[in-house]
Amino acid sequence: MKKIFYCFSLLILFILSACASASNEEGQNDSSPTYKPLIIAHRGASELEPEHTYLSYDRAKTDNADYIEIDLRQTKDNQLVAIHDEEVDRVTDGSGLVENLTLDQLKDLHVTKDQKILTLQEIVNHYKDSVNYYIETRTDTKGNIEMEEQVVSILESQDLINKGKVILESFSEESMIKIHELNEDIPFVRLLRKAEVEKLDDHTLQHIGDYAVGVGIYAGSVDADLVTKIHDNNLKLHVYYYDDERKLTDKMLALKVDGIFTNNPEYAISKVDSLN
């Protein structure tokens, strides 16, 4: 009788243990994964330090941004430099179009806090694979882009593509396709202007999906229907701001976009952390 009771007790314990395990697994399955969009430091931590400088990129790295964003323009002597505007006037003590100035002339200019305009090669040589790069190819004043081969060569010089350290972005589909032909392992995000967003349909998104992993859209143009449409076409959505980051960030996070550009990574990360 004792032996029977002992065996019965073991059976009950086994059943209870199995039920508890199943309950735990069910609870795990019910819990939704933590939402964590990519934090893309727009021109570095540009709210806090001079944009596109070591100070700005260093601050973004310290504040744990996922990517540092770099706008590229080409100098008169065909060097690739990190600067957003066509002209140097806003960010330096000089004046004139980037495309009309040589690299030596640009290096003679001063950015605030004793910083200098940087070349893409200098940036990747400095940071190597310690950061992730989110790089935009930009047109000259005639609407042309002729930097694709040089971009790929510079990135390959530090083996950044094979290491998965790069995303390229552009408003120019032609530029992205040209780079894709040079190296199809680079992930692309196709930037879309407001007029393009207004006409966005499944056919266009499927075409973009032939060469890109996602689209970049101004946050003010994004709503729940657009997010669903983009995700239904297996693309990621990264949003950028103008001067309205603080106004629109909560809405973008509520819509669960896949990445956000930010002038202040510490602020953006704190907003994401508050949701989880």
CSV table of C-alpha atoms in Angstrom, one decimal:
chain,number,residue,atom,x,y,z
A,1,MET,CA,0.0,0.0,0.0
A,2,LYS,CA,2.9,2.4,0.9
A,3,LYS,CA,4.5,1.7,-2.4
A,4,ILE,CA,1.3,2.4,-4.3
A,5,PHE,CA,0.8,5.7,-2.4
A,6,TYR,CA,4.4,6.7,-3.1
A,7,CYS,CA,4.0,6.0,-6.8
A,8,PHE,CA,0.7,8.0,-6.8
A,9,SER,CA,2.4,10.9,-5.1
A,10,LEU,CA,5.2,11.0,-7.7
A,11,LEU,CA,2.5,11.0,-10.4
A,12,ILE,CA,0.7,14.0,-8.9
A,13,LEU,CA,4.0,15.9,-8.5
A,14,PHE,CA,4.8,15.2,-12.1
A,15,ILE,CA,1.5,16.4,-13.3
A,16,LEU,CA,1.7,19.6,-11.2
A,17,SER,CA,5.2,20.2,-12.5
A,18,ALA,CA,4.1,19.8,-16.1
A,19,CYS,CA,1.2,22.1,-15.6
A,20,ALA,CA,3.4,24.8,-14.0
A,21,SER,CA,5.9,24.5,-16.9
A,22,ALA,CA,3.1,24.8,-19.4
A,23,SER,CA,1.7,27.8,-17.6
A,24,ASN,CA,5.2,29.5,-17.6
A,25,GLU,CA,5.6,28.8,-21.3
A,26,GLU,CA,2.1,30.2,-22.0
A,27,GLY,CA,3.0,33.3,-20.0
A,28,GLN,CA,6.2,33.8,-21.9
A,29,ASN,CA,4.3,33.4,-25.2
A,30,ASP,CA,1.7,36.0,-24.1
A,31,SER,CA,4.3,38.6,-23.2
A,32,SER,CA,5.0,40.9,-26.1
A,33,PRO,CA,8.6,41.6,-27.1
A,34,THR,CA,10.2,44.8,-26.0
A,35,TYR,CA,9.7,47.6,-28.5
A,36,LYS,CA,13.1,49.1,-29.4
A,37,PRO,CA,13.3,51.2,-32.6
A,38,LEU,CA,16.7,52.1,-34.1
A,39,ILE,CA,18.0,55.3,-32.6
A,40,ILE,CA,19.8,57.2,-35.5
A,41,ALA,CA,21.9,60.2,-34.4
A,42,HIS,CA,21.0,62.9,-36.9
A,43,ARG,CA,24.3,64.4,-37.9
A,44,GLY,CA,25.5,63.0,-34.6
A,45,ALA,CA,24.1,64.4,-31.4
A,46,SER,CA,23.5,67.7,-33.3
A,47,GLU,CA,21.3,69.3,-30.7
A,48,LEU,CA,24.2,69.2,-28.2
A,49,GLU,CA,27.4,69.5,-30.4
A,50,PRO,CA,28.3,71.0,-33.8
A,51,GLU,CA,26.8,68.7,-36.4
A,52,HIS,CA,29.0,66.3,-38.4
A,53,THR,CA,32.0,66.7,-36.1
A,54,TYR,CA,33.9,64.4,-33.9
A,55,LEU,CA,32.3,66.1,-30.9
A,56,SER,CA,28.8,65.3,-32.2
A,57,TYR,CA,29.6,61.7,-33.2
A,58,ASP,CA,31.4,61.1,-29.9
A,59,ARG,CA,28.4,62.3,-27.9
A,60,ALA,CA,26.1,60.1,-30.0
A,61,LYS,CA,28.4,57.1,-29.3
A,62,THR,CA,28.5,57.9,-25.6
A,63,ASP,CA,24.7,58.2,-25.4
A,64,ASN,CA,24.3,54.8,-27.1
A,65,ALA,CA,22.8,55.7,-30.4
A,66,ASP,CA,22.5,52.7,-32.7
A,67,TYR,CA,23.8,54.7,-35.7
A,68,ILE,CA,25.5,57.9,-36.5
A,69,GLU,CA,24.0,59.7,-39.6
A,70,ILE,CA,26.3,61.2,-42.1
A,71,ASP,CA,25.3,63.5,-45.0
A,72,LEU,CA,27.8,63.4,-47.9
A,73,ARG,CA,28.7,66.0,-50.4
A,74,GLN,CA,31.5,66.1,-53.0
A,75,THR,CA,34.2,68.8,-53.1
A,76,LYS,CA,35.6,70.4,-56.2
A,77,ASP,CA,38.5,67.9,-56.2
A,78,ASN,CA,36.0,65.0,-55.7
A,79,GLN,CA,36.5,64.3,-52.0
A,80,LEU,CA,33.6,63.2,-49.9
A,81,VAL,CA,32.9,65.4,-46.9
A,82,ALA,CA,30.3,65.2,-44.1
A,83,ILE,CA,28.1,68.3,-44.5
A,84,HIS,CA,24.4,68.7,-45.0
A,85,ASP,CA,24.0,72.0,-46.8
A,86,GLU,CA,25.1,72.8,-50.4
A,87,GLU,CA,26.9,75.8,-48.9
A,88,VAL,CA,29.3,76.0,-46.0
A,89,ASP,CA,27.9,79.3,-44.8
A,90,ARG,CA,25.6,78.0,-41.9
A,91,VAL,CA,28.1,75.7,-40.2
A,92,THR,CA,31.5,77.4,-40.8
A,93,ASP,CA,33.1,80.8,-40.8
A,94,GLY,CA,33.4,80.7,-44.6
A,95,SER,CA,31.0,81.0,-47.6
A,96,GLY,CA,30.4,79.3,-50.9
A,97,LEU,CA,29.2,76.0,-52.4
A,98,VAL,CA,30.9,72.8,-51.2
A,99,GLU,CA,31.2,71.7,-54.8
A,100,ASN,CA,33.2,74.8,-55.7
A,101,LEU,CA,35.7,74.4,-52.9
A,102,THR,CA,38.7,72.0,-52.7
A,103,LEU,CA,39.2,69.9,-49.6
A,104,ASP,CA,42.2,72.1,-48.6
A,105,GLN,CA,40.0,75.1,-48.8
A,106,LEU,CA,37.3,73.4,-46.7
A,107,LYS,CA,40.0,72.4,-44.1
A,108,ASP,CA,40.9,76.1,-43.7
A,109,LEU,CA,37.4,76.8,-42.5
A,110,HIS,CA,36.4,76.7,-38.8
A,111,VAL,CA,33.3,75.0,-37.3
A,112,THR,CA,32.3,76.1,-33.8
A,113,LYS,CA,34.1,74.6,-30.8
A,114,ASP,CA,37.3,74.5,-32.8
A,115,GLN,CA,36.1,71.7,-35.1
A,116,LYS,CA,36.7,71.0,-38.8
A,117,ILE,CA,34.8,69.6,-41.7
A,118,LEU,CA,35.5,65.9,-41.9
A,119,THR,CA,35.9,63.6,-44.8
A,120,LEU,CA,34.1,60.2,-44.9
A,121,GLN,CA,37.5,58.5,-45.0
A,122,GLU,CA,38.6,60.4,-41.8
A,123,ILE,CA,35.4,59.4,-40.0
A,124,VAL,CA,35.6,55.6,-40.8
A,125,ASN,CA,39.4,55.6,-40.1
A,126,HIS,CA,38.7,57.2,-36.7
A,127,TYR,CA,35.8,55.1,-35.6
A,128,LYS,CA,36.4,51.9,-37.6
A,129,ASP,CA,33.8,49.3,-36.5
A,130,SER,CA,33.1,50.9,-33.1
A,131,VAL,CA,30.0,52.6,-34.4
A,132,ASN,CA,27.3,51.9,-37.0
A,133,TYR,CA,27.0,54.3,-40.0
A,134,TYR,CA,23.8,55.6,-41.6
A,135,ILE,CA,25.0,57.4,-44.7
A,136,GLU,CA,23.1,59.6,-47.1
A,137,THR,CA,24.3,60.2,-50.7
A,138,ARG,CA,23.3,63.8,-51.7
A,139,THR,CA,23.0,65.6,-55.0
A,140,ASP,CA,25.0,68.5,-56.2
A,141,THR,CA,23.4,71.8,-57.3
A,142,LYS,CA,22.6,70.3,-60.7
A,143,GLY,CA,20.8,67.3,-59.1
A,144,ASN,CA,23.6,64.8,-59.9
A,145,ILE,CA,25.3,62.2,-57.6
A,146,GLU,CA,28.6,60.8,-58.7
A,147,MET,CA,30.0,59.5,-55.4
A,148,GLU,CA,28.8,55.9,-55.4
A,149,GLU,CA,32.0,54.1,-56.3
A,150,GLN,CA,34.0,56.1,-53.8
A,151,VAL,CA,31.5,55.5,-51.0
A,152,VAL,CA,31.7,51.8,-51.5
A,153,SER,CA,35.5,51.8,-51.7
A,154,ILE,CA,35.8,53.8,-48.5
A,155,LEU,CA,33.4,51.6,-46.6
A,156,GLU,CA,35.2,48.5,-47.9
A,157,SER,CA,38.5,49.9,-46.7
A,158,GLN,CA,37.5,49.2,-43.1
A,159,ASP,CA,35.4,46.1,-44.0
A,160,LEU,CA,32.3,47.8,-42.7
A,161,ILE,CA,29.9,46.3,-45.2
A,162,ASN,CA,30.8,42.7,-44.4
A,163,LYS,CA,30.6,43.5,-40.7
A,164,GLY,CA,27.1,44.8,-41.1
A,165,LYS,CA,28.0,48.2,-39.8
A,166,VAL,CA,26.3,50.3,-42.6
A,167,ILE,CA,22.9,51.5,-43.9
A,168,LEU,CA,22.8,53.8,-46.9
A,169,GLU,CA,20.0,56.2,-47.5
A,170,SER,CA,19.1,58.5,-50.4
A,171,PHE,CA,16.2,60.4,-52.1
A,172,SER,CA,17.8,59.2,-55.3
A,173,GLU,CA,16.6,55.8,-56.5
A,174,GLU,CA,19.2,55.9,-59.3
A,175,SER,CA,22.0,56.4,-56.7
A,176,MET,CA,20.8,53.5,-54.6
A,177,ILE,CA,20.5,51.1,-57.5
A,178,LYS,CA,24.0,52.1,-58.7
A,179,ILE,CA,25.4,51.3,-55.3
A,180,HIS,CA,23.4,48.0,-55.1
A,181,GLU,CA,25.0,47.0,-58.4
A,182,LEU,CA,28.4,47.6,-56.8
A,183,ASN,CA,27.7,45.8,-53.6
A,184,GLU,CA,24.3,44.1,-53.0
A,185,ASP,CA,25.1,43.4,-49.4
A,186,ILE,CA,24.5,47.0,-48.3
A,187,PRO,CA,21.1,47.6,-46.7
A,188,PHE,CA,19.3,50.6,-48.3
A,189,VAL,CA,16.6,52.9,-47.0
A,190,ARG,CA,14.8,54.9,-49.7
A,191,LEU,CA,14.0,58.4,-48.5
A,192,LEU,CA,10.6,59.7,-49.7
A,193,ARG,CA,9.5,63.3,-50.2
A,194,LYS,CA,6.0,64.4,-49.2
A,195,ALA,CA,4.6,64.2,-52.8
A,196,GLU,CA,6.0,60.6,-53.1
A,197,VAL,CA,4.4,59.6,-49.9
A,198,GLU,CA,1.0,60.9,-51.0
A,199,LYS,CA,1.1,58.6,-54.1
A,200,LEU,CA,2.6,55.6,-52.2
A,201,ASP,CA,0.9,52.4,-53.1
A,202,ASP,CA,1.6,48.6,-52.9
A,203,HIS,CA,3.2,48.5,-56.4
A,204,THR,CA,5.6,51.3,-55.5
A,205,LEU,CA,6.5,49.7,-52.2
A,206,GLN,CA,7.1,46.3,-53.8
A,207,HIS,CA,9.4,48.0,-56.3
A,208,ILE,CA,11.3,49.7,-53.5
A,209,GLY,CA,11.6,46.3,-51.9
A,210,ASP,CA,13.6,45.1,-54.9
A,211,TYR,CA,16.6,47.1,-53.7
A,212,ALA,CA,15.9,48.5,-50.2
A,213,VAL,CA,15.0,47.2,-46.8
A,214,GLY,CA,13.0,50.2,-45.7
A,215,VAL,CA,11.7,53.7,-46.4
A,216,GLY,CA,12.5,57.0,-44.7
A,217,ILE,CA,9.6,59.4,-44.3
A,218,TYR,CA,9.0,62.8,-42.6
A,219,ALA,CA,7.2,62.0,-39.3
A,220,GLY,CA,4.5,64.6,-40.0
A,221,SER,CA,3.4,62.6,-43.0
A,222,VAL,CA,3.0,59.3,-41.0
A,223,ASP,CA,-0.2,57.8,-39.7
A,224,ALA,CA,-1.3,54.3,-38.6
A,225,ASP,CA,-2.6,53.4,-42.1
A,226,LEU,CA,0.8,54.3,-43.7
A,227,VAL,CA,2.7,52.2,-41.1
A,228,THR,CA,0.5,49.2,-41.8
A,229,LYS,CA,0.9,49.6,-45.5
A,230,ILE,CA,4.7,49.7,-45.3
A,231,HIS,CA,4.9,46.8,-42.9
A,232,ASP,CA,2.5,44.7,-45.0
A,233,ASN,CA,5.0,45.1,-47.8
A,234,ASN,CA,7.8,43.8,-45.6
A,235,LEU,CA,9.6,47.1,-45.4
A,236,LYS,CA,10.9,49.0,-42.3
A,237,LEU,CA,9.8,52.6,-41.6
A,238,HIS,CA,12.4,55.1,-40.3
A,239,VAL,CA,11.1,58.6,-39.6
A,240,TYR,CA,12.9,61.9,-39.7
A,241,TYR,CA,11.9,65.3,-38.3
A,242,TYR,CA,12.4,68.9,-39.2
A,243,ASP,CA,12.3,71.1,-36.1
A,244,ASP,CA,9.5,69.2,-34.5
A,245,GLU,CA,11.2,66.1,-32.9
A,246,ARG,CA,9.8,66.9,-29.4
A,247,LYS,CA,6.3,67.4,-30.8
A,248,LEU,CA,6.1,64.2,-32.9
A,249,THR,CA,8.3,61.6,-31.1
A,250,ASP,CA,5.5,60.3,-28.8
A,251,LYS,CA,3.2,59.8,-31.8
A,252,MET,CA,5.9,57.9,-33.7
A,253,LEU,CA,6.6,55.7,-30.8
A,254,ALA,CA,2.9,55.0,-30.3
A,255,LEU,CA,2.8,53.9,-34.0
A,256,LYS,CA,5.8,51.7,-33.4
A,257,VAL,CA,7.9,52.9,-36.3
A,258,ASP,CA,11.1,50.9,-36.8
A,259,GLY,CA,13.6,53.7,-36.5
A,260,ILE,CA,13.7,57.4,-35.5
A,261,PHE,CA,16.2,60.1,-36.4
A,262,THR,CA,17.1,62.2,-33.4
A,263,ASN,CA,19.2,65.3,-32.7
A,264,ASN,CA,19.6,64.1,-29.1
A,265,PRO,CA,20.0,60.3,-28.7
A,266,GLU,CA,19.8,60.5,-24.9
A,267,TYR,CA,16.4,62.1,-25.1
A,268,ALA,CA,15.1,59.6,-27.7
A,269,ILE,CA,16.3,56.6,-25.8
A,270,SER,CA,14.7,58.0,-22.6
A,271,LYS,CA,11.4,58.2,-24.4
A,272,VAL,CA,11.7,54.6,-25.6
A,273,ASP,CA,12.7,53.4,-22.2
A,274,SER,CA,9.6,55.0,-20.7
A,275,LEU,CA,7.4,52.7,-22.8
A,276,ASN,CA,8.9,49.5,-21.6
